[in-house]
Structure formats: structure tokens, C-alpha cells
Amino acid sequence: EKLQLKPGESVTLMPGDWHAFWGDGGDVLIGEVSTVNNDETDNIFCEPIGRFANIEEDVDPKHLLVSD
């Protein structure tokens, strides 16, 4: 089932619910808050992914944070 949220909306998922996020037709800022878990054993991904993105030093930011 696909759930489409409007700006400012949120959703609560129950533990064990498989989910994916993406922007449909534009840029989005997505945040996920989780209960305490073990990243090595509690997170299951459909496709293998790295834990953290690579950092390119001295590259102009695409999006600024509030503190920037």
C-alpha cells in the first residue's frame, strides 16, 4: 500500500513494518525517529546499502542546515 503525505504531515509505523521513503516529483526532507535498536541486527533492507554516505570534503553544499 502506498501512503502519500502532504507537507507537514507525519505517520507512525509499528515495529516490524517494512517501509520506504522517496520524493515524488521534487526535493523532500525526510526524518525518521526510531526506538533504541541495534543497527547490525534490527534493520533489514531490501537491497544492501552502506550505513553512512561518503563525505566529499570541500564541496559546496546542496542544501544548508539551519545552523549554516
Coordinates of C-alpha atoms in Angstrom, one line a residue:
E1 CA 0.0 0.0 0.0
K2 CA 1.3 3.4 -0.9
L3 CA 0.7 6.3 1.5
Q4 CA 1.2 9.8 0.1
L5 CA 1.8 12.6 2.7
K6 CA 1.3 16.3 2.2
P7 CA 3.8 18.9 3.5
G8 CA 3.8 18.9 7.3
E9 CA 2.1 15.5 7.7
S10 CA 3.6 12.5 9.5
V11 CA 2.9 8.9 10.0
T12 CA 3.6 6.4 12.8
L13 CA 4.6 2.9 11.8
M14 CA 4.6 -0.1 14.1
P15 CA 7.8 -2.1 14.8
G16 CA 8.4 -4.7 12.0
D17 CA 6.5 -2.7 9.3
W18 CA 8.7 -2.6 6.1
H19 CA 8.8 0.9 4.7
A20 CA 10.5 3.1 2.1
F21 CA 10.6 6.8 1.6
W22 CA 11.1 8.9 -1.6
G23 CA 10.2 12.2 -3.1
D24 CA 7.7 12.2 -5.9
G25 CA 8.5 14.9 -8.3
G26 CA 10.6 17.2 -6.2
D27 CA 13.0 17.6 -3.3
V28 CA 12.0 16.4 0.1
L29 CA 13.5 16.5 3.6
I30 CA 12.6 13.2 5.4
G31 CA 13.4 12.4 9.0
E32 CA 12.9 9.1 10.8
V33 CA 12.7 8.7 14.6
S34 CA 13.2 5.2 15.9
T35 CA 13.2 3.4 19.2
V36 CA 16.5 2.2 20.5
N37 CA 17.8 -0.6 18.3
N38 CA 20.9 -2.4 17.1
D39 CA 21.8 -1.3 13.5
E40 CA 23.6 -4.6 12.9
T41 CA 20.6 -6.9 13.8
D42 CA 17.4 -4.8 13.9
N43 CA 17.5 -3.1 10.5
I44 CA 16.6 -5.2 7.4
F45 CA 17.0 -3.7 3.9
C46 CA 15.5 -4.9 0.7
E47 CA 18.8 -4.1 -1.1
P48 CA 22.2 -3.9 0.5
I49 CA 23.2 -0.3 1.4
G50 CA 26.0 1.4 3.3
R51 CA 25.4 2.7 6.8
F52 CA 26.8 6.2 6.0
A53 CA 27.2 8.1 2.8
N54 CA 30.7 9.0 1.6
I55 CA 31.8 12.6 2.5
E56 CA 33.4 14.7 -0.2
E57 CA 35.4 17.4 1.6
D58 CA 35.5 21.0 0.4
V59 CA 32.4 20.5 -1.9
D60 CA 29.8 23.3 -1.9
P61 CA 26.6 22.1 0.0
K62 CA 23.5 21.3 -2.0
H63 CA 21.2 22.2 1.0
L64 CA 22.1 24.4 4.0
L65 CA 21.2 23.4 7.6
V66 CA 19.6 26.0 9.9
S67 CA 23.0 26.5 11.6
D68 CA 24.7 27.2 8.3

